[in-house]
Amino acid sequence: MKIGFDLPHVGIHAHRPDGIALFAREVERLGADSLWVGDRLFAAVDPQVNYPGVDGIPAEFRSSLDPFAVLSIAAAATTRPLLGTSVLIAPWYAPPLLARSLASIDQFSGGRLIAGLGIGWAPEEYSAVGVSMSERGARLDESLDALEAYWTTNPVEHKGRFSNTPPSWVDIKPAHRIPVYLPAFSPAGIARAARRADGILPATAPGFFDPAMITGLLGQVRAGAEQAGRNPADIDVILRVNTKAGESVESIVDVLVRARDEAGVEHAFVDLTFRDRADSVEHAIELAGQILEQAR
């Protein structure tokens, strides 16, 4: 099983300038297979929609570094781990800019990027970037079309509802075919992943793991892929394991082992953001080492 970790770029760790490169280098040395970032702008004071499972927005989201910058640092600091986004809120970004940023990071890293793209859940963030939240699904679909055009054709031409690119030379391409992973929590998300994704990004947590959730969801997406004329075996899964303050290493490892043995998950990553909300980057590295040692 491949095991990765969220990079220290949210909450208290966002105020540690050297923490990203330090964490990336050390967990690579310890054997981590992937490094990940999320995408948050701020924590609304009076949110219209609470963060799932809590009342309001976690204080950690008051500090969140730019995901493209964080991945660039990790790309420069490492040579082996895959670099993933879980997830970038694609509708926030003009498709040509998103295509350029991701292609550049893939070039920096020598072809190690995994693009996890989603639509988010916070109305205030959509308002802040000047994008209608009601259009988020349509914008994600259009982004997927534009990314394919920008990454695989030259000259590039794209005509969409929200943006248009006239025939244009774009010589910067990804170093490899960037796999695109999509969340699949709603019927629309499942259908989109079945049509467009290389894989899905379900999430779980210690104490809540249910292998049937993963196998059932993956089964739905693969069935939809087959109906769309795709090979269902081409749909992969990368599991996100969210942790909370005080979570034991043993409970985190239990999820990883069960996901591997009971759900056939071959790649998972652990988000230590809330587990280490007041601790140092060095402590996060120590925890990652313990998880890697015990899970293998």
CSV table of C-alpha atoms in Angstrom, one decimal:
chain,number,residue,atom,x,y,z
A,1,MET,CA,0.0,0.0,0.0
A,2,LYS,CA,1.2,3.5,-0.8
A,3,ILE,CA,0.9,5.8,2.2
A,4,GLY,CA,1.2,9.6,2.1
A,5,PHE,CA,0.6,12.6,4.3
A,6,ASP,CA,-0.9,16.1,4.0
A,7,LEU,CA,1.9,18.8,3.9
A,8,PRO,CA,2.0,21.2,6.9
A,9,HIS,CA,0.4,24.2,5.2
A,10,VAL,CA,-2.8,24.8,7.3
A,11,GLY,CA,-3.2,26.2,10.8
A,12,ILE,CA,-0.2,26.8,13.0
A,13,HIS,CA,2.1,25.1,10.6
A,14,ALA,CA,1.3,27.7,7.9
A,15,HIS,CA,3.3,30.2,10.0
A,16,ARG,CA,6.5,28.0,9.9
A,17,PRO,CA,8.3,29.1,6.7
A,18,ASP,CA,10.8,26.2,6.6
A,19,GLY,CA,8.2,23.6,7.7
A,20,ILE,CA,7.1,22.5,4.3
A,21,ALA,CA,10.5,21.6,2.9
A,22,LEU,CA,11.6,20.0,6.2
A,23,PHE,CA,8.5,17.8,6.4
A,24,ALA,CA,8.7,16.8,2.7
A,25,ARG,CA,12.3,15.8,2.9
A,26,GLU,CA,12.0,13.9,6.2
A,27,VAL,CA,8.9,11.9,5.4
A,28,GLU,CA,10.4,11.1,2.0
A,29,ARG,CA,13.4,9.7,3.9
A,30,LEU,CA,11.0,7.7,6.2
A,31,GLY,CA,9.4,6.1,3.1
A,32,ALA,CA,6.2,8.2,2.4
A,33,ASP,CA,4.8,7.6,-1.0
A,34,SER,CA,2.9,10.9,-1.5
A,35,LEU,CA,2.4,14.4,-0.2
A,36,TRP,CA,-0.8,16.4,-0.4
A,37,VAL,CA,-2.3,19.8,-0.2
A,38,GLY,CA,-5.9,21.2,0.2
A,39,ASP,CA,-7.4,24.5,-0.8
A,40,ARG,CA,-8.9,27.0,1.7
A,41,LEU,CA,-9.1,30.8,1.5
A,42,PHE,CA,-10.3,31.7,5.0
A,43,ALA,CA,-12.7,30.9,7.8
A,44,ALA,CA,-15.9,32.9,7.6
A,45,VAL,CA,-16.9,34.5,10.9
A,46,ASP,CA,-20.6,33.7,10.4
A,47,PRO,CA,-20.6,30.9,7.9
A,48,GLN,CA,-23.8,30.0,5.9
A,49,VAL,CA,-22.6,26.4,5.8
A,50,ASN,CA,-20.6,24.8,8.7
A,51,TYR,CA,-17.6,22.6,8.0
A,52,PRO,CA,-18.8,19.0,8.0
A,53,GLY,CA,-19.0,17.5,11.5
A,54,VAL,CA,-18.4,20.8,13.5
A,55,ASP,CA,-20.2,23.9,14.5
A,56,GLY,CA,-18.8,26.7,12.4
A,57,ILE,CA,-15.4,26.7,10.6
A,58,PRO,CA,-12.3,25.2,12.3
A,59,ALA,CA,-9.8,27.8,13.5
A,60,GLU,CA,-7.1,26.1,11.4
A,61,PHE,CA,-8.7,27.4,8.2
A,62,ARG,CA,-7.8,31.0,9.3
A,63,SER,CA,-4.3,30.2,8.1
A,64,SER,CA,-3.9,28.4,4.8
A,65,LEU,CA,-1.0,28.7,2.4
A,66,ASP,CA,-1.4,28.8,-1.4
A,67,PRO,CA,-1.5,25.2,-2.6
A,68,PHE,CA,0.4,25.8,-5.8
A,69,ALA,CA,3.3,27.4,-3.8
A,70,VAL,CA,3.3,24.6,-1.3
A,71,LEU,CA,3.5,21.9,-4.0
A,72,SER,CA,6.3,23.8,-5.7
A,73,ILE,CA,8.3,23.8,-2.5
A,74,ALA,CA,7.6,20.1,-2.0
A,75,ALA,CA,8.6,19.3,-5.6
A,76,ALA,CA,11.9,21.1,-5.1
A,77,ALA,CA,12.6,19.4,-1.8
A,78,THR,CA,11.9,15.8,-2.9
A,79,THR,CA,12.6,13.4,-5.7
A,80,ARG,CA,10.3,10.4,-5.2
A,81,PRO,CA,6.9,11.0,-3.6
A,82,LEU,CA,3.9,11.7,-5.7
A,83,LEU,CA,2.4,15.2,-5.2
A,84,GLY,CA,-1.4,15.5,-4.9
A,85,THR,CA,-4.2,18.0,-4.4
A,86,SER,CA,-7.2,16.9,-2.3
A,87,VAL,CA,-8.8,19.0,-3.5
A,88,LEU,CA,-8.3,22.1,-5.6
A,89,ILE,CA,-11.6,24.0,-5.9
A,90,ALA,CA,-11.4,24.1,-9.7
A,91,PRO,CA,-14.3,26.6,-10.3
A,92,TRP,CA,-12.3,29.3,-8.5
A,93,TYR,CA,-9.7,29.4,-11.1
A,94,ALA,CA,-9.7,30.5,-14.8
A,95,PRO,CA,-9.0,27.3,-16.7
A,96,PRO,CA,-5.9,28.6,-18.6
A,97,LEU,CA,-4.3,29.7,-15.3
A,98,LEU,CA,-5.2,26.4,-13.6
A,99,ALA,CA,-3.7,24.4,-16.6
A,100,ARG,CA,-0.5,26.5,-16.5
A,101,SER,CA,0.0,26.1,-12.7
A,102,LEU,CA,-0.5,22.4,-12.7
A,103,ALA,CA,1.6,21.8,-15.8
A,104,SER,CA,4.4,23.9,-14.3
A,105,ILE,CA,4.3,21.9,-11.0
A,106,ASP,CA,4.3,18.6,-12.9
A,107,GLN,CA,7.4,19.9,-14.8
A,108,PHE,CA,9.1,20.9,-11.6
A,109,SER,CA,8.5,17.5,-10.0
A,110,GLY,CA,9.5,15.4,-13.0
A,111,GLY,CA,6.0,14.1,-13.6
A,112,ARG,CA,4.8,13.3,-10.1
A,113,LEU,CA,1.5,15.3,-9.9
A,114,ILE,CA,-1.9,14.0,-9.2
A,115,ALA,CA,-4.7,16.5,-9.7
A,116,GLY,CA,-7.6,16.1,-7.3
A,117,LEU,CA,-10.3,18.6,-8.3
A,118,GLY,CA,-13.5,19.4,-6.6
A,119,ILE,CA,-16.3,22.1,-6.1
A,120,GLY,CA,-16.0,23.0,-2.4
A,121,TRP,CA,-18.8,23.8,0.0
A,122,ALA,CA,-18.3,27.4,1.3
A,123,PRO,CA,-20.5,30.1,-0.2
A,124,GLU,CA,-18.4,32.9,1.3
A,125,GLU,CA,-15.3,31.7,-0.6
A,126,TYR,CA,-17.2,31.6,-3.9
A,127,SER,CA,-18.5,35.2,-3.2
A,128,ALA,CA,-14.9,36.3,-2.4
A,129,VAL,CA,-13.5,35.1,-5.7
A,130,GLY,CA,-16.4,36.4,-7.7
A,131,VAL,CA,-17.8,33.1,-8.9
A,132,SER,CA,-21.4,31.9,-8.6
A,133,MET,CA,-21.6,28.9,-6.4
A,134,SER,CA,-24.7,27.7,-8.3
A,135,GLU,CA,-22.5,27.3,-11.4
A,136,ARG,CA,-19.8,25.3,-9.7
A,137,GLY,CA,-20.7,21.9,-11.3
A,138,ALA,CA,-20.8,23.4,-14.8
A,139,ARG,CA,-17.6,25.2,-14.2
A,140,LEU,CA,-15.8,22.1,-13.1
A,141,ASP,CA,-17.0,20.2,-16.2
A,142,GLU,CA,-15.7,23.1,-18.4
A,143,SER,CA,-12.4,23.1,-16.5
A,144,LEU,CA,-11.9,19.4,-17.3
A,145,ASP,CA,-12.5,20.1,-21.0
A,146,ALA,CA,-10.1,23.1,-20.9
A,147,LEU,CA,-7.4,21.2,-19.0
A,148,GLU,CA,-7.5,18.4,-21.6
A,149,ALA,CA,-7.2,20.9,-24.4
A,150,TYR,CA,-4.3,22.8,-22.7
A,151,TRP,CA,-2.4,19.7,-21.8
A,152,THR,CA,-2.7,17.6,-24.9
A,153,THR,CA,-3.1,19.9,-28.0
A,154,ASN,CA,-1.1,22.6,-29.7
A,155,PRO,CA,-2.3,25.0,-30.9
A,156,VAL,CA,-4.9,25.1,-28.1
A,157,GLU,CA,-8.5,26.0,-28.8
A,158,HIS,CA,-11.3,25.9,-26.3
A,159,LYS,CA,-14.8,27.4,-26.4
A,160,GLY,CA,-16.9,27.2,-23.3
A,161,ARG,CA,-19.7,28.9,-21.5
A,162,PHE,CA,-17.4,30.7,-19.0
A,163,SER,CA,-14.1,31.1,-21.0
A,164,ASN,CA,-12.8,30.9,-24.5
A,165,THR,CA,-9.3,30.4,-25.8
A,166,PRO,CA,-8.8,31.2,-29.5
A,167,PRO,CA,-6.3,29.1,-31.4
A,168,SER,CA,-3.1,29.7,-29.5
A,169,TRP,CA,0.4,28.2,-29.1
A,170,VAL,CA,1.0,26.7,-25.6
A,171,ASP,CA,4.3,24.9,-25.6
A,172,ILE,CA,4.4,24.2,-21.8
A,173,LYS,CA,2.9,20.8,-21.3
A,174,PRO,CA,2.9,18.5,-18.3
A,175,ALA,CA,5.9,16.1,-18.0
A,176,HIS,CA,3.5,13.2,-18.0
A,177,ARG,CA,-0.3,12.6,-18.4
A,178,ILE,CA,-1.6,14.2,-15.1
A,179,PRO,CA,-4.2,11.8,-13.6
A,180,VAL,CA,-7.4,13.6,-12.5
A,181,TYR,CA,-9.2,12.4,-9.4
A,182,LEU,CA,-12.6,13.7,-8.5
A,183,PRO,CA,-14.8,13.4,-5.3
A,184,ALA,CA,-17.9,11.3,-5.8
A,185,PHE,CA,-20.2,12.0,-2.9
A,186,SER,CA,-23.4,13.0,-4.8
A,187,PRO,CA,-25.2,11.4,-7.7
A,188,ALA,CA,-23.9,14.2,-10.0
A,189,GLY,CA,-20.4,13.7,-8.6
A,190,ILE,CA,-20.6,9.9,-9.1
A,191,ALA,CA,-21.7,10.4,-12.7
A,192,ARG,CA,-19.0,13.0,-13.4
A,193,ALA,CA,-16.3,10.7,-12.0
A,194,ALA,CA,-17.6,7.8,-14.1
A,195,ARG,CA,-17.3,9.9,-17.2
A,196,ARG,CA,-14.2,11.8,-16.6
A,197,ALA,CA,-12.0,10.7,-13.7
A,198,ASP,CA,-9.0,8.5,-13.4
A,199,GLY,CA,-10.0,7.9,-9.8
A,200,ILE,CA,-12.0,9.0,-6.8
A,201,LEU,CA,-11.1,10.5,-3.5
A,202,PRO,CA,-13.3,9.2,-0.7
A,203,ALA,CA,-12.6,10.2,2.9
A,204,THR,CA,-12.9,8.4,6.3
A,205,ALA,CA,-11.6,8.8,9.8
A,206,PRO,CA,-10.6,6.5,12.7
A,207,GLY,CA,-13.7,5.1,14.3
A,208,PHE,CA,-15.8,5.6,11.2
A,209,PHE,CA,-14.2,3.3,8.7
A,210,ASP,CA,-16.7,1.2,6.7
A,211,PRO,CA,-15.1,-0.8,3.9
A,212,ALA,CA,-18.5,-1.1,2.2
A,213,MET,CA,-18.6,2.7,1.8
A,214,ILE,CA,-15.5,2.5,-0.4
A,215,THR,CA,-16.2,-0.7,-2.3
A,216,GLY,CA,-19.8,0.4,-2.8
A,217,LEU,CA,-18.9,3.9,-4.0
A,218,LEU,CA,-16.1,2.6,-6.3
A,219,GLY,CA,-18.6,0.0,-7.6
A,220,GLN,CA,-21.1,2.7,-8.6
A,221,VAL,CA,-18.4,4.8,-10.3
A,222,ARG,CA,-17.0,1.8,-12.2
A,223,ALA,CA,-20.5,0.7,-13.3
A,224,GLY,CA,-21.1,4.2,-14.6
A,225,ALA,CA,-17.8,4.2,-16.4
A,226,GLU,CA,-18.7,0.9,-18.1
A,227,GLN,CA,-22.0,2.4,-19.3
A,228,ALA,CA,-20.0,5.4,-20.7
A,229,GLY,CA,-17.8,3.0,-22.7
A,230,ARG,CA,-14.8,3.2,-20.4
A,231,ASN,CA,-12.9,0.3,-18.9
A,232,PRO,CA,-14.1,0.2,-15.3
A,233,ALA,CA,-10.8,-1.2,-14.1
A,234,ASP,CA,-9.2,2.1,-15.0
A,235,ILE,CA,-11.0,3.9,-12.1
A,236,ASP,CA,-8.7,4.0,-9.1
A,237,VAL,CA,-9.2,5.1,-5.5
A,238,ILE,CA,-7.0,7.1,-3.1
A,239,LEU,CA,-8.4,7.3,0.4
A,240,ARG,CA,-8.0,10.3,2.6
A,241,VAL,CA,-7.8,9.6,6.4
A,242,ASN,CA,-8.8,12.6,8.4
A,243,THR,CA,-7.6,12.7,12.0
A,244,LYS,CA,-8.5,14.7,15.1
A,245,ALA,CA,-6.7,16.0,18.2
A,246,GLY,CA,-5.6,13.1,20.4
A,247,GLU,CA,-6.1,10.4,17.8
A,248,SER,CA,-3.7,7.5,18.5
A,249,VAL,CA,-1.2,6.2,16.0
A,250,GLU,CA,-2.8,2.8,16.5
A,251,SER,CA,-6.2,4.0,15.5
A,252,ILE,CA,-4.9,5.6,12.3
A,253,VAL,CA,-2.9,2.6,11.4
A,254,ASP,CA,-6.0,0.4,12.0
A,255,VAL,CA,-7.8,2.4,9.3
A,256,LEU,CA,-5.0,2.0,6.8
A,257,VAL,CA,-4.6,-1.7,7.4
A,258,ARG,CA,-8.4,-2.3,7.2
A,259,ALA,CA,-8.7,-0.2,4.0
A,260,ARG,CA,-6.0,-2.3,2.4
A,261,ASP,CA,-7.2,-5.7,3.6
A,262,GLU,CA,-11.0,-5.2,3.5
A,263,ALA,CA,-11.5,-2.7,0.8
A,264,GLY,CA,-8.6,-3.3,-1.5
A,265,VAL,CA,-7.3,0.3,-1.2
A,266,GLU,CA,-3.8,0.5,-2.6
A,267,HIS,CA,-3.1,4.2,-1.8
A,268,ALA,CA,-4.1,6.3,1.2
A,269,PHE,CA,-2.9,9.5,2.8
A,270,VAL,CA,-3.2,10.8,6.3
A,271,ASP,CA,-4.2,14.4,7.1
A,272,LEU,CA,-2.6,15.4,10.4
A,273,THR,CA,-3.9,19.0,10.4
A,274,PHE,CA,-6.3,18.5,13.3
A,275,ARG,CA,-4.3,15.8,15.0
A,276,ASP,CA,-1.3,18.2,15.4
A,277,ARG,CA,-3.2,21.5,15.7
A,278,ALA,CA,-0.8,22.8,18.4
A,279,ASP,CA,2.3,20.8,17.8
A,280,SER,CA,5.5,21.3,15.9
A,281,VAL,CA,6.3,20.2,12.4
A,282,GLU,CA,9.0,18.0,14.0
A,283,HIS,CA,6.2,16.2,16.0
A,284,ALA,CA,4.2,15.7,12.8
A,285,ILE,CA,7.3,14.1,11.2
A,286,GLU,CA,7.7,11.8,14.2
A,287,LEU,CA,4.0,10.8,14.0
A,288,ALA,CA,4.3,10.1,10.2
A,289,GLY,CA,7.3,7.9,10.9
A,290,GLN,CA,5.4,5.9,13.5
A,291,ILE,CA,2.4,5.5,11.2
A,292,LEU,CA,4.7,4.3,8.3
A,293,GLU,CA,6.5,1.8,10.5
A,294,GLN,CA,3.4,0.3,12.1
A,295,ALA,CA,1.3,0.2,8.9
A,296,ARG,CA,3.9,-1.8,6.9
